[in-house]
PDB file of C-alpha atoms in Angstrom:
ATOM      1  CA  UNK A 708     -33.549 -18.490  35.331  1.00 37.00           C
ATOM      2  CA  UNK A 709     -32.819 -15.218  37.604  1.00 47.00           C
ATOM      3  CA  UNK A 710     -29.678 -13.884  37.138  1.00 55.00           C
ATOM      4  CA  UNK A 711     -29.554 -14.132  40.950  1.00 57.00           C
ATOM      5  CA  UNK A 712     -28.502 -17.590  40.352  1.00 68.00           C
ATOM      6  CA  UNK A 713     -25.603 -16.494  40.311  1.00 82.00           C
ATOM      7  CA  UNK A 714     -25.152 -14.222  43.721  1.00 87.00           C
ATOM      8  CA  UNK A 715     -21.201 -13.388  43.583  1.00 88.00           C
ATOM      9  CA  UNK A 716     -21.371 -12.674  39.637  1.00 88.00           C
ATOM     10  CA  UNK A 717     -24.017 -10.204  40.204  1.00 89.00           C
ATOM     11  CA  UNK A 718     -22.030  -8.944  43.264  1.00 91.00           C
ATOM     12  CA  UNK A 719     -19.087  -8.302  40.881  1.00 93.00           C
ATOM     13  CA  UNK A 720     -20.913  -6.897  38.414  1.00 92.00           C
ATOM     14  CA  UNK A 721     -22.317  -3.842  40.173  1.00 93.00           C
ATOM     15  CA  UNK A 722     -19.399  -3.304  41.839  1.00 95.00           C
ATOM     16  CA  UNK A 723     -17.589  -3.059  38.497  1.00 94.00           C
ATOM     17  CA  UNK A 724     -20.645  -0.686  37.480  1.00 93.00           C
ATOM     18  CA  UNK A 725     -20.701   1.298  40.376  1.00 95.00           C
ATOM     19  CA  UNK A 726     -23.800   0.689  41.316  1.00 94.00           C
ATOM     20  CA  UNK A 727     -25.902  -0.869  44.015  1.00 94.00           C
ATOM     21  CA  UNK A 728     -26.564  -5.026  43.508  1.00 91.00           C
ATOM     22  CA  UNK A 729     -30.528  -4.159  43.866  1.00 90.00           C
ATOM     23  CA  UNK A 730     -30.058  -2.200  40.811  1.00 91.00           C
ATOM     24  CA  UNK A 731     -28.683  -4.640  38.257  1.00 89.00           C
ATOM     25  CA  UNK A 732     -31.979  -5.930  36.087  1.00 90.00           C
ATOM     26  CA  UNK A 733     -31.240  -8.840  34.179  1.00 89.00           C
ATOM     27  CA  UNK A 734     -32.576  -7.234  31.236  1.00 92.00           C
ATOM     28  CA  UNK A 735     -29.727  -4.925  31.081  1.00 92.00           C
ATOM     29  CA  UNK A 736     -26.574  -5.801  29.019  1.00 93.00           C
ATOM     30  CA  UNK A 737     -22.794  -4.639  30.248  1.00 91.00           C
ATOM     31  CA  UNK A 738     -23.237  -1.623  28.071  1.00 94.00           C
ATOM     32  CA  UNK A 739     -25.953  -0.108  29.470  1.00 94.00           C
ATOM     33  CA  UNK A 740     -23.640  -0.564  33.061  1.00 92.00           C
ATOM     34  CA  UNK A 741     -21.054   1.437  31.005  1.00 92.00           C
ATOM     35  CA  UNK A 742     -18.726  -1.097  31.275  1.00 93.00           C
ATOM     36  CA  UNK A 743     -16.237  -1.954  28.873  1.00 93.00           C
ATOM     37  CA  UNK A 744     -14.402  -4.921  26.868  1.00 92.00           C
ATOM     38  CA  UNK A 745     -11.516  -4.651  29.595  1.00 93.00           C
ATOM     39  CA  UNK A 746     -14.233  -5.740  32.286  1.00 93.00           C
ATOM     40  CA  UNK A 747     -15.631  -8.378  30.121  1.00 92.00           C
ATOM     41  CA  UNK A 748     -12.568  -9.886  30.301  1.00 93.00           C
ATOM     42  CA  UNK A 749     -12.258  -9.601  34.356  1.00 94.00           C
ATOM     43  CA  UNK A 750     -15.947 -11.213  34.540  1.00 92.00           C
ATOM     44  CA  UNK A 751     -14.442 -13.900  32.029  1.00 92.00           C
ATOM     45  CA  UNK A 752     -11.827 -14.328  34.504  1.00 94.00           C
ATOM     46  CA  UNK A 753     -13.971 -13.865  37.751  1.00 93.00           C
ATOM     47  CA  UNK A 754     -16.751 -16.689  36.181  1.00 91.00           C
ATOM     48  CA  UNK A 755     -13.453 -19.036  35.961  1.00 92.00           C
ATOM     49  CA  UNK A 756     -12.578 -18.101  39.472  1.00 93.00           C
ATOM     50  CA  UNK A 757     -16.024 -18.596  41.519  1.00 89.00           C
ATOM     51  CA  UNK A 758     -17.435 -21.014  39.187  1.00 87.00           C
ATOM     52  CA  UNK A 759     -15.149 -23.272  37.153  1.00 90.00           C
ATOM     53  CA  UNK A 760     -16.725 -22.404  34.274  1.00 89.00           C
ATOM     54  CA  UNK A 761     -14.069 -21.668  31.674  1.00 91.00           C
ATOM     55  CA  UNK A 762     -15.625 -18.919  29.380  1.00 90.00           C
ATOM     56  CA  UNK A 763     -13.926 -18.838  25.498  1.00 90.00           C
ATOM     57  CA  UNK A 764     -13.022 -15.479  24.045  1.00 86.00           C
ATOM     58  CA  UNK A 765     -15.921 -13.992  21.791  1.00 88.00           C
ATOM     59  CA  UNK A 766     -18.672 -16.414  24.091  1.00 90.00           C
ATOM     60  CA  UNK A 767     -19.521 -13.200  25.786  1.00 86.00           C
ATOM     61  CA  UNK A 768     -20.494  -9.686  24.565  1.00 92.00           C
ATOM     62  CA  UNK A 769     -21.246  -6.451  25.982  1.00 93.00           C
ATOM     63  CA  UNK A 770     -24.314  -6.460  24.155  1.00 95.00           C
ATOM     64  CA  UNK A 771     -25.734  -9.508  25.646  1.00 92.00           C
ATOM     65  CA  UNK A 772     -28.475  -9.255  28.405  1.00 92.00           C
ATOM     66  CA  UNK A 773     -27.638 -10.089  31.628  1.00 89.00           C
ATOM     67  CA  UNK A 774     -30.030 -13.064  31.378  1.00 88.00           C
ATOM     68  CA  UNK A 775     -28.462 -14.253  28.399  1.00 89.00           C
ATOM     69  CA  UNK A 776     -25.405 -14.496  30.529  1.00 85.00           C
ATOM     70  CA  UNK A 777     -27.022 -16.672  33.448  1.00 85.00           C
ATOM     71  CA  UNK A 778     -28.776 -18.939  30.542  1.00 86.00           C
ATOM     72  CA  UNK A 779     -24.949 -19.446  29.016  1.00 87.00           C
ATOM     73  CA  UNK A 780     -23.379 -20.357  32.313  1.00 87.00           C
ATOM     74  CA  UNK A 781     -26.477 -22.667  33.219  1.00 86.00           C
ATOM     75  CA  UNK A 782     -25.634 -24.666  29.850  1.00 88.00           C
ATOM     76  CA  UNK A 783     -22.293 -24.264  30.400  1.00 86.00           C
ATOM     77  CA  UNK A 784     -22.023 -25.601  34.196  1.00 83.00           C
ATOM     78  CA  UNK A 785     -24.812 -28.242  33.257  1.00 79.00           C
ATOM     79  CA  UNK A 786     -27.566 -27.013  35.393  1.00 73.00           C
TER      80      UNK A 786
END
């Protein structure tokens, strides 16, 4: 599944990055966006937020690819 499935996460994402939305490729992870653990805890929070998906600590790593993330909130949010 594109990681466009998930519009405002993406949205978020490059904003935290700095960096246009049409430049996030879902085979990126949050590291190569130089982000840090701080921000993987505000997308944590953020995924709560838009999507009621309640995301446990350690679930999600900087090291994961952004498409790893969309497959883990598709099995989380049952789609």
């Amino acid at each position: 599944m594109p990681v466009t499935a998930y519009p405002q996460l993406v949205a978020f994402i490059a904003e935290k990055a700095e960096i246009e939305v049409e430049e996030i490729d879902p085979e990126r992870t949050l590291e190569d966006l130089s982000l840090d653990s701080l921000t993987l805890i505000e997308i944590a929070l953020f995924i709560q937020r838009e999507y009621g998906i309640e995301v446990p600590e350690g679930d999600l790593v900087l090291s994961q690819k952004l498409a790893e993330w969309t497959a883990y909130l598709d099995e989380r949010s049952g789609r």
